[in-house]
Coordinates of C-alpha atoms and ligand atoms in Angstrom, one line a residue:
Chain A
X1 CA 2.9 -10.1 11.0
X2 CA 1.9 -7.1 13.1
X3 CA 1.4 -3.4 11.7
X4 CA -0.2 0.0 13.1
X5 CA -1.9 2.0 10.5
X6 CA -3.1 5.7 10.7
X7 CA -6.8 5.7 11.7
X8 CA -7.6 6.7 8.1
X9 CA -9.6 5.6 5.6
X10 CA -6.5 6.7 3.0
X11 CA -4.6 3.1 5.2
X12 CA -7.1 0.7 3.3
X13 CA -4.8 0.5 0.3
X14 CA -1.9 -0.1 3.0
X15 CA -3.8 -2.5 5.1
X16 CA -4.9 -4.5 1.4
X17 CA -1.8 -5.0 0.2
X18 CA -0.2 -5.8 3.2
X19 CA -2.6 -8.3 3.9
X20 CA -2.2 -9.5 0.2
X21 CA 1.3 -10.2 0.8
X22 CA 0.9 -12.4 3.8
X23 CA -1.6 -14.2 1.9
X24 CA 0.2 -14.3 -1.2
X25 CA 3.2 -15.8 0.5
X26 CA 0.9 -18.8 1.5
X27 CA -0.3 -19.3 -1.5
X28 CA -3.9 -19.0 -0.6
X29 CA -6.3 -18.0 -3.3
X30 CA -9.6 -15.1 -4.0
X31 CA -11.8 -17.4 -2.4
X32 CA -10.4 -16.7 1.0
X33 CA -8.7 -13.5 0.2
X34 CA -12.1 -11.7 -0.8
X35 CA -13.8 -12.3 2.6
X36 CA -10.9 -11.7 4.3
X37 CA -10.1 -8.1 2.7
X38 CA -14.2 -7.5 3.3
X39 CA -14.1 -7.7 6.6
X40 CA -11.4 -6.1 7.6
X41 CA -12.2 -3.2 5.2
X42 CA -15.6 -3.4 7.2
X43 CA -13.8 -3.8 10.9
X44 CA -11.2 -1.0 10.0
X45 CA -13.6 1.7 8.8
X46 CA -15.8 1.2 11.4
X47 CA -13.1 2.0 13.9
X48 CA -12.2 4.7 11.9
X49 CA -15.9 6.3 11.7
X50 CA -17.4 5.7 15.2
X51 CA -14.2 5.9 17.2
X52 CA -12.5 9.0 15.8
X53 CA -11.7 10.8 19.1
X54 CA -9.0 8.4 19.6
X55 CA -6.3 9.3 18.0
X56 CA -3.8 6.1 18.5
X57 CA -3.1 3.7 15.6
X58 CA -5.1 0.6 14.7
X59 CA -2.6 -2.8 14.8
X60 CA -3.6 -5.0 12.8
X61 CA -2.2 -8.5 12.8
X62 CA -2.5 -11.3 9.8
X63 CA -1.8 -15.3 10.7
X64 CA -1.7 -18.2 8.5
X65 CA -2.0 -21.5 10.1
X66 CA -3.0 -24.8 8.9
X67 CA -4.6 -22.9 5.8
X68 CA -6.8 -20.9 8.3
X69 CA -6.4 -17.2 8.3
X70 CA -6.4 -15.5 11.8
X71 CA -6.8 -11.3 11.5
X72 CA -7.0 -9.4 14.6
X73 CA -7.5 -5.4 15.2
X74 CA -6.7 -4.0 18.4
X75 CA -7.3 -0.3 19.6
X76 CA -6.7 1.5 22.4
X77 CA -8.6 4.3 24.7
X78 CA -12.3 3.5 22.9
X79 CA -15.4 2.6 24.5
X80 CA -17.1 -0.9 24.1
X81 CA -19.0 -2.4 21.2
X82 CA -19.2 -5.8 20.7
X83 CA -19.5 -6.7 17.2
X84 CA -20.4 -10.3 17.3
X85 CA -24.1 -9.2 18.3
X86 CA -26.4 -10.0 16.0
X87 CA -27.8 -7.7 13.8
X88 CA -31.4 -6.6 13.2
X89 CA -31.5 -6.6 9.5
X90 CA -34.3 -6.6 6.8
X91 CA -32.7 -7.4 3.7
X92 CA -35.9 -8.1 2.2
X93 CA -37.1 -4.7 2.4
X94 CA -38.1 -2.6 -0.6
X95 CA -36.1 0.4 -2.3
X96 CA -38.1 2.6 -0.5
X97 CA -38.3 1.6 2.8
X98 CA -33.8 0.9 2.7
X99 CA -31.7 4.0 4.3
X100 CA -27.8 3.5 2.9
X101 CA -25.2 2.4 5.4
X102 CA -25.8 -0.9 8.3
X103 CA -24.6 -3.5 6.1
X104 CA -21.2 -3.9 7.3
X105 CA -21.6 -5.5 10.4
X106 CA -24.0 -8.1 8.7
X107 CA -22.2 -8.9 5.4
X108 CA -18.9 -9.1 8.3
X109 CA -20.7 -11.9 10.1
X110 CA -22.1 -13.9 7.4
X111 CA -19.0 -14.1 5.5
X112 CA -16.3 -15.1 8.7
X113 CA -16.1 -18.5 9.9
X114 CA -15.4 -17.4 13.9
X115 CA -15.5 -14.2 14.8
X116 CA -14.4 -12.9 18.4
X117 CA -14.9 -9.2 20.7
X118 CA -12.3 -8.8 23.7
X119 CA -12.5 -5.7 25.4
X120 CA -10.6 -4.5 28.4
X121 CA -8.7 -1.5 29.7
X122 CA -10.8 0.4 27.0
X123 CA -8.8 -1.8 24.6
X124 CA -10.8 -3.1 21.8
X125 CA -9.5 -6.1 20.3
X126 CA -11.7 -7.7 17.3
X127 CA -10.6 -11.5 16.2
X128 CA -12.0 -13.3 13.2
X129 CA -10.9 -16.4 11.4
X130 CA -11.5 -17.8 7.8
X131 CA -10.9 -21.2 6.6
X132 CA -9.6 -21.5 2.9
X133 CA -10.7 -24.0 0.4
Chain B
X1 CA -7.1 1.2 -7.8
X2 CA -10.5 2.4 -8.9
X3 CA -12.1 3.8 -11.8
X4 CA -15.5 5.1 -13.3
X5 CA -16.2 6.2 -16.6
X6 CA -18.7 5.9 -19.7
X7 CA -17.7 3.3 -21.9
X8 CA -19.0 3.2 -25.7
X9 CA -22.3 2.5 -25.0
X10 CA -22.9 4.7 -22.4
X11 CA -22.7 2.4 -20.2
X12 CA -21.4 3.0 -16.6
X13 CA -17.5 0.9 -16.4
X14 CA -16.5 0.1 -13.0
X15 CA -13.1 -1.4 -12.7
X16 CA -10.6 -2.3 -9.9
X17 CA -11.7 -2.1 -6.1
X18 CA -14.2 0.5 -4.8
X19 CA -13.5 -0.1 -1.0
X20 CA -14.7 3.2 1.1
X21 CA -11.5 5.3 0.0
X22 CA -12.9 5.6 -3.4
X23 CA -16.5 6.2 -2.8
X24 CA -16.4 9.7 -2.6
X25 CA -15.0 10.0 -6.2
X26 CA -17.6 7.6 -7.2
X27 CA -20.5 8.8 -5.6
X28 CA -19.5 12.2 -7.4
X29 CA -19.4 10.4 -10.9
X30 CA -22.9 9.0 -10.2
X31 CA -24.8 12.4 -8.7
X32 CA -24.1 12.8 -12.4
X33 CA -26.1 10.3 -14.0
X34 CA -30.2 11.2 -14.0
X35 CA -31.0 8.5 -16.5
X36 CA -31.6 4.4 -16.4
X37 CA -28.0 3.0 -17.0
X38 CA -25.8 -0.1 -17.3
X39 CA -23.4 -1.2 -14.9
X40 CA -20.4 -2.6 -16.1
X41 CA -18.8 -5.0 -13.3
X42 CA -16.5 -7.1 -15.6
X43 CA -13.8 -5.1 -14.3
X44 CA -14.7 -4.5 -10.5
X45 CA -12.9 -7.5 -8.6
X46 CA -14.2 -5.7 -5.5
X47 CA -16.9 -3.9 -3.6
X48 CA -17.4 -3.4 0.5
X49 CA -21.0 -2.3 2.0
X50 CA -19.4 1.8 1.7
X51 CA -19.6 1.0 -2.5
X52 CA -23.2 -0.7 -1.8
X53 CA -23.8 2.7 0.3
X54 CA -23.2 4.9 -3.1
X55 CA -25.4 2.1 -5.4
X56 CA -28.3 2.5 -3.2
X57 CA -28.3 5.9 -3.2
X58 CA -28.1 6.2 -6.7
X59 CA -30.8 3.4 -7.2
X60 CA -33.1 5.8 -4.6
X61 CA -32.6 9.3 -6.6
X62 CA -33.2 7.4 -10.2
X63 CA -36.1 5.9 -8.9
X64 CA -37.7 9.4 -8.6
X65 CA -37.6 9.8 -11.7
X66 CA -38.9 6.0 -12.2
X67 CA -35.2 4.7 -13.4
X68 CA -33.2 2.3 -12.2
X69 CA -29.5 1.2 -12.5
X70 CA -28.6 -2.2 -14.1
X71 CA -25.9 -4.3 -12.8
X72 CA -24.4 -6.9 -15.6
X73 CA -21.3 -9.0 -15.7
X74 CA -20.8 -9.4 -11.7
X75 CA -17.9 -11.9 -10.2
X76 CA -19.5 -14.4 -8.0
X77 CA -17.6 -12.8 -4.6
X78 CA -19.3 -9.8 -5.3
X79 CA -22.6 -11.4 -5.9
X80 CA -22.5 -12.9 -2.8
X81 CA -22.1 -9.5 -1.1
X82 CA -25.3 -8.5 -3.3
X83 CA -27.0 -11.7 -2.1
X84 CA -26.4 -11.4 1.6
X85 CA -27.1 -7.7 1.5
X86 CA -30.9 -8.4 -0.4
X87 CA -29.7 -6.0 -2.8
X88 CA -30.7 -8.9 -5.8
X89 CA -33.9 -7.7 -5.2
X90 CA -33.9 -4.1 -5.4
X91 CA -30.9 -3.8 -8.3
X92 CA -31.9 -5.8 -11.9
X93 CA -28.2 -8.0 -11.3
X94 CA -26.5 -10.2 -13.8
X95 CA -23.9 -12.4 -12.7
X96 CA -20.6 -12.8 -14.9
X97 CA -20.0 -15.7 -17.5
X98 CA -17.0 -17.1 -15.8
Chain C
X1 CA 3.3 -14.1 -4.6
X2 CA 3.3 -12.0 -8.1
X3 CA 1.4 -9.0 -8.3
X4 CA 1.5 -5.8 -11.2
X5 CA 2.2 -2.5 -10.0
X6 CA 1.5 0.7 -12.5
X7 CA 4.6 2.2 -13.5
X8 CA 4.7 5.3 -11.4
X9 CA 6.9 6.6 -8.3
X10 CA 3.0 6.3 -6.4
X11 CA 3.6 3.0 -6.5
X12 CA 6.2 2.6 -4.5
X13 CA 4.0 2.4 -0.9
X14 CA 2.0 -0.2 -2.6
X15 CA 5.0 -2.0 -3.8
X16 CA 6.3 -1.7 0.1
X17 CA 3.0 -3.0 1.9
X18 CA 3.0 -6.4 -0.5
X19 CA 6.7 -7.3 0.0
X20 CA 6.3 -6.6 4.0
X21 CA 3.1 -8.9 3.7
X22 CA 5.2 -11.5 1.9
X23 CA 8.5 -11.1 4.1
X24 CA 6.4 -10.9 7.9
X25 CA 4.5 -13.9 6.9
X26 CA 7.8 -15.0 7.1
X27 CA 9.2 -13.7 10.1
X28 CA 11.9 -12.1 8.3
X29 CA 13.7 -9.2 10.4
X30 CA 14.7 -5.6 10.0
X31 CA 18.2 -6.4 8.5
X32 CA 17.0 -8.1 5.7
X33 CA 14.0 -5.8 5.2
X34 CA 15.4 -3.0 5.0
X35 CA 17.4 -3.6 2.0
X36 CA 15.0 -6.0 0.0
X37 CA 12.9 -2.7 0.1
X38 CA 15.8 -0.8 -0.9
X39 CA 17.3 -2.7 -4.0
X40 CA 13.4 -2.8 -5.2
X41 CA 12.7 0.9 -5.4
X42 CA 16.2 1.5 -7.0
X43 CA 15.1 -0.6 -9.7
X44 CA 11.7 0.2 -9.9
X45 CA 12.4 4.1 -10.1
X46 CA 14.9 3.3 -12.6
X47 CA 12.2 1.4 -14.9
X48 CA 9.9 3.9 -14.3
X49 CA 12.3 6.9 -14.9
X50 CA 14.1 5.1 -18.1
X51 CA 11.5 3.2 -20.2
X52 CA 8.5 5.7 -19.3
X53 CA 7.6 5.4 -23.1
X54 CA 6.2 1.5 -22.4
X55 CA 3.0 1.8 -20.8
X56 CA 2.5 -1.4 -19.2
X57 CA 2.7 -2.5 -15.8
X58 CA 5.8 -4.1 -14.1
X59 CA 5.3 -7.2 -12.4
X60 CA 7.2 -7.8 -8.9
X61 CA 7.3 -11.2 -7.3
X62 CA 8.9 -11.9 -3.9
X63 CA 9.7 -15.4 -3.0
X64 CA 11.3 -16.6 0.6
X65 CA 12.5 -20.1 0.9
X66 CA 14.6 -21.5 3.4
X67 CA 16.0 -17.7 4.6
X68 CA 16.2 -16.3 1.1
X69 CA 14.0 -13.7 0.0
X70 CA 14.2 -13.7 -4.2
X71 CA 12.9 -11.0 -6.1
X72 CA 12.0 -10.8 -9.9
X73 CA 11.3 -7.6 -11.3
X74 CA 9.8 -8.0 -15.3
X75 CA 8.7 -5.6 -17.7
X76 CA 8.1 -5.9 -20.9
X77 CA 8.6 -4.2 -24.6
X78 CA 11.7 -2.3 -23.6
X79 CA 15.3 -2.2 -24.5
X80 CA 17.7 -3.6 -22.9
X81 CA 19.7 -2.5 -20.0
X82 CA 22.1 -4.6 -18.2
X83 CA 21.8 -3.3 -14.1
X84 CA 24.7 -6.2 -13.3
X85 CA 27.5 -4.3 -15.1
X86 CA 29.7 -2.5 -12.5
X87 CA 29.2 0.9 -12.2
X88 CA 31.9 3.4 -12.3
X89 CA 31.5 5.6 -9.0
X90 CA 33.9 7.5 -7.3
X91 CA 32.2 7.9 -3.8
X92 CA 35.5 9.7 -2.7
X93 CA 34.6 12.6 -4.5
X94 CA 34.2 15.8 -2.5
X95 CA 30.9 17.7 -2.6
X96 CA 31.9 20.3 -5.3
X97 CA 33.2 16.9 -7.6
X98 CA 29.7 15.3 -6.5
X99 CA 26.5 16.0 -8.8
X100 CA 22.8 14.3 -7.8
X101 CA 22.2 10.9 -8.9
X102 CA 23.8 7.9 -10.6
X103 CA 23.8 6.0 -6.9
X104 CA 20.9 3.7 -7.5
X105 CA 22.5 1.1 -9.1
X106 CA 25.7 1.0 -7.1
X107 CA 24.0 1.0 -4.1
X108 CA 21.8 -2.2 -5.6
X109 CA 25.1 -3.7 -6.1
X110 CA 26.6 -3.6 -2.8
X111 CA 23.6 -4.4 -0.8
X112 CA 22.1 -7.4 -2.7
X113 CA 23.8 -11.4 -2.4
X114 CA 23.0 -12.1 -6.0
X115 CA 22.0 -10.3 -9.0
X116 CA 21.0 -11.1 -12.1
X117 CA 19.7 -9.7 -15.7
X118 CA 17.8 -11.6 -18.7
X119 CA 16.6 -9.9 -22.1
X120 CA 14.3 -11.3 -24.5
X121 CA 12.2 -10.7 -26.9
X122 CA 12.1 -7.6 -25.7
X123 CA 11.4 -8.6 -22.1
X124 CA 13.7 -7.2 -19.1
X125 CA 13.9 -9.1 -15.9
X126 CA 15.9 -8.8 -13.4
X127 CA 16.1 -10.9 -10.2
X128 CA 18.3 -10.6 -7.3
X129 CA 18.2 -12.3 -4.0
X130 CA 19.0 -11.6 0.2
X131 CA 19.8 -14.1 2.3
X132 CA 18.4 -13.1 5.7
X133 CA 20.6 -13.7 9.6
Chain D
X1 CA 4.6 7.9 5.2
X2 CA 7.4 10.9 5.7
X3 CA 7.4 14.0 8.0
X4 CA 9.7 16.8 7.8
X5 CA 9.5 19.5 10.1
X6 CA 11.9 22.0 12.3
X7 CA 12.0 20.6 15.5
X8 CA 11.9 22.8 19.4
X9 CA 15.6 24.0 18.5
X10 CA 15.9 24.9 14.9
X11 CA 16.5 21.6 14.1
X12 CA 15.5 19.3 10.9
X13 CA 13.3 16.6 11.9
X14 CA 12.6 13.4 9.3
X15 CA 10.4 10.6 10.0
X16 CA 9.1 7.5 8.4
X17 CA 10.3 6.3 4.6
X18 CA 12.2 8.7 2.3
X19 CA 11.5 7.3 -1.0
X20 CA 11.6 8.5 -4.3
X21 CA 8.2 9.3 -4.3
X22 CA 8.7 11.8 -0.7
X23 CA 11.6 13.4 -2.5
X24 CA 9.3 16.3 -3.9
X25 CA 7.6 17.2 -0.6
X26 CA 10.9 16.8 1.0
X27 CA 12.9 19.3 -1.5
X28 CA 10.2 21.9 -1.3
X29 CA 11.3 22.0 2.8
X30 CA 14.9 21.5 2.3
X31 CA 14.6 24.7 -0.7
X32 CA 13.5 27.0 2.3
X33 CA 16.5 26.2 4.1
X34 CA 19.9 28.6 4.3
X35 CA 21.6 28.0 6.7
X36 CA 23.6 25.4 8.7
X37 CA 21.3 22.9 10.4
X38 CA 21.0 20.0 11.8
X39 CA 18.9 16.8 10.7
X40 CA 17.6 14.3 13.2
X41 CA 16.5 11.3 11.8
X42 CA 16.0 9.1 15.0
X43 CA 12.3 8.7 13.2
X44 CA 13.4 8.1 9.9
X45 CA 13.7 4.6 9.0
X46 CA 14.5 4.1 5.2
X47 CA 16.2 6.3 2.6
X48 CA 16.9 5.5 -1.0
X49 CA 18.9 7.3 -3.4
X50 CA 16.8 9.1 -4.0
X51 CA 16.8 11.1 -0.5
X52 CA 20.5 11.1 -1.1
X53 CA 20.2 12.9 -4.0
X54 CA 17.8 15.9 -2.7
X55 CA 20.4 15.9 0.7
X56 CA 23.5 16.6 -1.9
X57 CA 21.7 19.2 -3.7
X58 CA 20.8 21.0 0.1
X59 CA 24.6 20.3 0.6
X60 CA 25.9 21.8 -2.5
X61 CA 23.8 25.0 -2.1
X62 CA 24.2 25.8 1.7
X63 CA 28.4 24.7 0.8
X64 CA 27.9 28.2 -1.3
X65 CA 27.5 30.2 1.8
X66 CA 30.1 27.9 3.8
X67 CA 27.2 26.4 5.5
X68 CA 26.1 22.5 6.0
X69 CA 23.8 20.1 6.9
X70 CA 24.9 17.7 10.1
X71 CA 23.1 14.4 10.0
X72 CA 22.5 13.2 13.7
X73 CA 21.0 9.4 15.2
X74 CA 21.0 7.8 11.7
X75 CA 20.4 4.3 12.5
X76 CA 22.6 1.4 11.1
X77 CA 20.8 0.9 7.7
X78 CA 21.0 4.3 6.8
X79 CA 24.4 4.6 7.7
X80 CA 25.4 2.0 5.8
X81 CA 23.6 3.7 2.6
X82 CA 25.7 6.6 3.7
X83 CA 29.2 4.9 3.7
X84 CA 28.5 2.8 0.3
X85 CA 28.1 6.2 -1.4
X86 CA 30.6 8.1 0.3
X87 CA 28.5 10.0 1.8
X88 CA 30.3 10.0 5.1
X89 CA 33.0 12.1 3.6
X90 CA 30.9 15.1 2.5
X91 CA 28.5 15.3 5.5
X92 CA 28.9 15.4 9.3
X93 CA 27.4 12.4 10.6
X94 CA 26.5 10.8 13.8
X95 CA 24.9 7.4 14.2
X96 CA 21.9 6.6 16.6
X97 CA 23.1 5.0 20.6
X98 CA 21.1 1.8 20.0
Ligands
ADP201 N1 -16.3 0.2 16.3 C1 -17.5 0.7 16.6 N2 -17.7 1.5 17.6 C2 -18.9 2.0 17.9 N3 -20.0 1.7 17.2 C3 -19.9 1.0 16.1 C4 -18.7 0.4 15.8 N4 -18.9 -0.4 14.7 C5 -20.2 -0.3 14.4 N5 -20.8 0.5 15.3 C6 -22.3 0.9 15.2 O1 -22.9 -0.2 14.6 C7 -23.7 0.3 13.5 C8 -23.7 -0.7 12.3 O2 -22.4 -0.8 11.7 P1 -22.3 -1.3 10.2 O3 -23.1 -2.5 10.1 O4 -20.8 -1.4 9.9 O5 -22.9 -0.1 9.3 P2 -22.6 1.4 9.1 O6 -21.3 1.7 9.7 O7 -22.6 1.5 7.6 O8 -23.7 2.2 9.7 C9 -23.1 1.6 13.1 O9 -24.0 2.5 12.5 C10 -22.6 2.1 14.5 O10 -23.7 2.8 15.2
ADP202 N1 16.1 0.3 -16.4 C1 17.0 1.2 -17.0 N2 16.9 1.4 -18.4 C2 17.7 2.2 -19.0 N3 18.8 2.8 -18.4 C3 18.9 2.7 -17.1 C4 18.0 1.8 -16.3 N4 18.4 1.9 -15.0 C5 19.5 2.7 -15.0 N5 19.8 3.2 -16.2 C6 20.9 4.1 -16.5 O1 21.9 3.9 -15.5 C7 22.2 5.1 -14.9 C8 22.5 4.9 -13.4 O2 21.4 4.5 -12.7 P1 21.3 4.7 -11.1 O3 22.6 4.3 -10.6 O4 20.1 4.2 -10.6 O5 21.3 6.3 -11.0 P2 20.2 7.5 -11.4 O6 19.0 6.8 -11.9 O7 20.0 8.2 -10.1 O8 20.9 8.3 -12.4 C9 21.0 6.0 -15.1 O9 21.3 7.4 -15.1 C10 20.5 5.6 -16.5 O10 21.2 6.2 -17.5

């Protein structure tokens, strides 16, 4: 269940329904599939956006065990950044005092159940995991 | 898929899934709104933090001019993204009869 | 594992991602890929090219159970067009005999196990099936 | 995704999927072409009919000059599209070492 997409944001629609068919053929519903899609969408662009020197492919990979989904992103030839760090966030602040854009990283760890940062030989490789039902 | 356009009340209708491929085309359809306007979301099945990016900006620039967006008929998934963001509190959001 | 695509050649990537979602979740190999992928855009192009005055969608649902990957194909408010009824191709002809086209369908025929057509009301489905190994 | 390009030695280079909706792109390259040449497709994975109609339209027209198109490392899917049709009689074709 392992695919390389161009490190685009054009490979969303790619990446979404690829991932909806390996959820669709497990019969799992929206309730997983929405957080799922989020924060891979979130993962993905991210990689896109802060890593674009690198020109290799992203490889994404999409497991269904046991009713849990497994998703991992590797990359190759990046720098380090751990996403499971927490995140300094005010979401109480007012309209005035927000900036657009830092969100992703929070909504991505609020809506996983596990979520895992390897990195070695400038390889980057993000795991998360969400239960369904 | 994604698509904005005015519906029949001059409301704003959102439909499909705005992920961060589509926000370009929908920020440009809301740099042209200068007025206080209704969000459709019956239609949107999906919205990343790139889509709340575009609404906050919007919500900012209106605000100048003391108007706001409204956001009515929102599917509980993407109320939660609303919820965790704090964005319930700075967007007037209603949540869909489902 | 059912899913609407908008009738329109654009959908074809979209149509691809899904069924190599469905078919990886099930560790399905090249050789039974590649022409699952196949006999689907032959007869999605050919809804799309010969019923382009029906508007709606056409649904595409890709099943896999015990090595055999089932597709339906449905759209609706058409007429009727039986794909099961053998073409007549010469593919001896030589290139100045030859004109572009009129493949699709025989090439549907030889590649799939099964095939079959249903018409009602107005309602064309057609579902054939690959066994994989 | 498709790629057509000319390769270091005047040769035809195909990559990825050749579906119907690649045919366009791939015709508008093809159209520039007049004279013999060969087409690698050790990249290209898939082709429908499609492809094989835009190849026999290339065929046809360079056949009007007594020129051709040889077909080199097609791999065993697409050369199995290529002998159903009969195409193997009307182009020069060599199949990938695998
Ligand atoms: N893959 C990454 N590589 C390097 N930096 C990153 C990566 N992902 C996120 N960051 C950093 O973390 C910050 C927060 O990311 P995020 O919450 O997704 O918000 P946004 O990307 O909208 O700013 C980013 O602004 C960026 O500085
Ligand atoms: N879904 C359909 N509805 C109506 N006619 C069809 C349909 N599919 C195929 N046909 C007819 O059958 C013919 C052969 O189809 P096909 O073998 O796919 O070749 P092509 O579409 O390239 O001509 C078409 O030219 C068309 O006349």
């Amino acid at each position: 269940m392992r695919k390389k997409f161009a490190r685009d944001f054009d490979s969303l629609s790619a990446i979404y329904e690829f991932t909806e068919g390996v959820l669709a053929a497990h019969d799992l519903g929206e309730a997983v599939r929405f957080p799922v899609h989020l924060a891979m969408e979130e993962l993905f662009t991210n990689m896109v956006k802060y890593n674009h020197d690198s020109d290799g492919e992203i490889e994404v990979d999409v497991a269904v065990d046991a009713g849990v989904v497994t998703v991992t992103l590797t990359e190759h030839d990046v720098d380090e950044f751990d996403v499971t760090r927490p995140r300094e966030i005010d979401t109480s602040a007012s309209l005035g005092e927000r900036t657009p854009g830092g969100l992703g990283l929070h909504l991505l760890q609020n809506i996983v159940d596990n979520l895992d940062y390897e990195y070695r030989d400038r390889r980057s490789r993000v795991i998360f995991t969400k239960e369904s039902g | 898929m994604f698509e904005i356009n005015f519906g029949g009340d001059g409301e704003i209708v959102c439909s499909g899934r705005l992920d961060a491929a589509q926000c370009d085309r929908a920020l440009s359809f809301l740099d042209g709104v200068s007025d206080a306007r209704t969000l459709d979301f019956s239609a949107l099945e999906y919205i990343s933090s790139a889509g709340l990016g575009i609404l906050l900006k919007t919500q900012k620039r209106l605000a100048e001019n003391g108007a706001a967006l409204k956001i009515v008929n929102v599917n509980n998934h993407i109320h939660d993204v609303f919820r965790y963001s704090g964005f319930n509190t700075i967007f007037d959001i209603e949540a869909k009869q489902e």
